[in-house]
Amino acid sequence: MSQANIFVIGLDEENLDTLRRVPLVAAYRFHPLLDVEELQIGEIDVADLISKAEAQLDAFDGNIDGIVGYWDFPVSTIVPILCERYGLRSSSLESVVKCEHKYWSRLEQQKVIDEHPRFALVDLEGEPEVPENLRFPMWLKPVKSFSSELAFGVANEEEFRKALAEIREGITRVGRPFEYILDRLDLPPEIAAVGGQACLAEESLTGAQVAVEGHVFDGEPTVYGVLDSINYPDSSTFLRHQYPATLPETVVRRLKDISERVITQIGMDSATFSIEYFYDADTGAINLLEINPRHSQSHAEMFEYVDGVPNHHCMLSLALGRDPQLPDAQGPYEVAAKWYYRRFEDGVVERRPTQEEIDSLQAEIPGVRIEVVPEEGQRLSDMPGQDSYSYELAHIFIGADSEAELLAKYDRCVESLRFAFDDTAPREEHSRICAS
């Protein structure tokens, strides 16, 4: 049987293990394309990354059957560029950028739905002014960022100005390469005038956070999963994603309808997507927070635990022009979660759990997989992709037969993971602005 050659941008060991568990894996041959470090750390040279990828693909002695990726920018935009170059299936670059550019995304959303917060651009030049039509608390964020980088919740004018100062200082790292992508498109005037180094303000949303996952095949969007996104108490930072969501069925149907209308408006096709929402149970209000036009690789274990197949199956099937047809409730557990075990203070890692300790814990507790994030000797604030409020110590994936069992397994994991930190080493000051 001939194998389809699938090139995976930023392929890492954890996701390679997951890819090897998808249906029909014997029919796939996976090839790494570009390194994770050059895609996620430091200055991002998109033109150089594309050239390096094209050189590797041009030198390949065989058919190129698919190109996929599961990281945020720049991977999310490199995938459609390369797919167009080699005649492969992918959503268009324009559709991806309509999601990635937060202001453009809001303009597209308001054409077909009302379920979004009030928003406005903020001028980064001169003395910043609070938009007249917005009220505190609000969020400030670049029109392009990832992993909540440079996103700040602000409750008053003082915090507003302090957050803008930090955004001004750091916006070029992602904004400048994002403008390289924008230059490849025929932009509408209102987006061309804004560019990729602008700041968006949005009124803060209330309620429970929810994530909707889906795909588009032959122009038809399908939602295949709805997840709860649960924060640490009194925080805007994720504690866990839990699948399936515990929402009423009527709310799930509304979320699916809103998602399908927005994705159709944006024009996505042959791609997976994830949309984050807030649902207020007291008022019944639903508000769209953000559209991610890429594969949610961090949710793969949850779908595997509950449905029996990791959602990587959708990404691969679409790249080859096949209907994914993800199964439902065919896995070994009733509920699953990805937990973000965090520390809310900076420090240098003096000790992290050993691989032997992790292996022992995973063997002791069924349905548990643990990924430790920092290395020994690393300062937490030096880790890439962290939000503005906390630092990830470990990702803990858990499958269980009930939510109570899910919580109990997590507590056992946290009690057993032995970290130690040096809090006395000199360190830079890091802002911890929080929305009230």
Coordinates of N, CA, C and O in Angstrom, one line a residue, residues 11 32 47 78 117 154 323 345 410 419 424 432:
L11 N 6.7 19.9 13.6 CA 6.4 18.6 14.2 C 7.3 18.4 15.4 O 8.5 18.5 15.4
P32 N 8.8 16.0 9.1 CA 8.9 17.3 9.7 C 9.3 18.4 8.8 O 10.1 18.2 7.8
A47 N 9.5 35.4 5.7 CA 10.0 35.2 4.4 C 11.1 34.1 4.4 O 11.1 33.2 3.5
I78 N 1.5 30.2 7.2 CA 2.4 29.5 6.3 C 1.8 28.3 5.6 O 2.0 28.0 4.4
P117 N -18.6 41.3 21.8 CA -18.5 42.5 22.6 C -18.3 43.7 21.8 O -18.0 43.7 20.6
V154 N -7.9 45.5 31.9 CA -7.7 46.8 32.6 C -9.0 47.3 33.2 O -10.0 47.1 32.6
D323 N -13.7 13.4 3.9 CA -14.6 13.8 5.0 C -14.1 13.2 6.3 O -14.0 12.0 6.4
E345 N 3.8 33.2 40.2 CA 5.0 34.1 40.6 C 6.2 33.6 39.7 O 6.3 32.4 39.4
Y410 N -6.7 14.7 39.2 CA -5.8 15.9 39.1 C -5.2 16.3 40.4 O -4.0 16.6 40.5
F419 N 8.2 20.1 42.2 CA 8.9 21.3 41.7 C 9.6 22.0 42.8 O 9.1 22.0 44.0
T424 N 14.8 34.0 44.9 CA 15.7 35.1 45.3 C 16.6 35.6 44.2 O 17.1 36.7 44.3
R432 N 1.4 42.5 36.4 CA 0.3 41.6 36.6 C -1.0 42.3 36.7 O -1.6 42.4 37.8

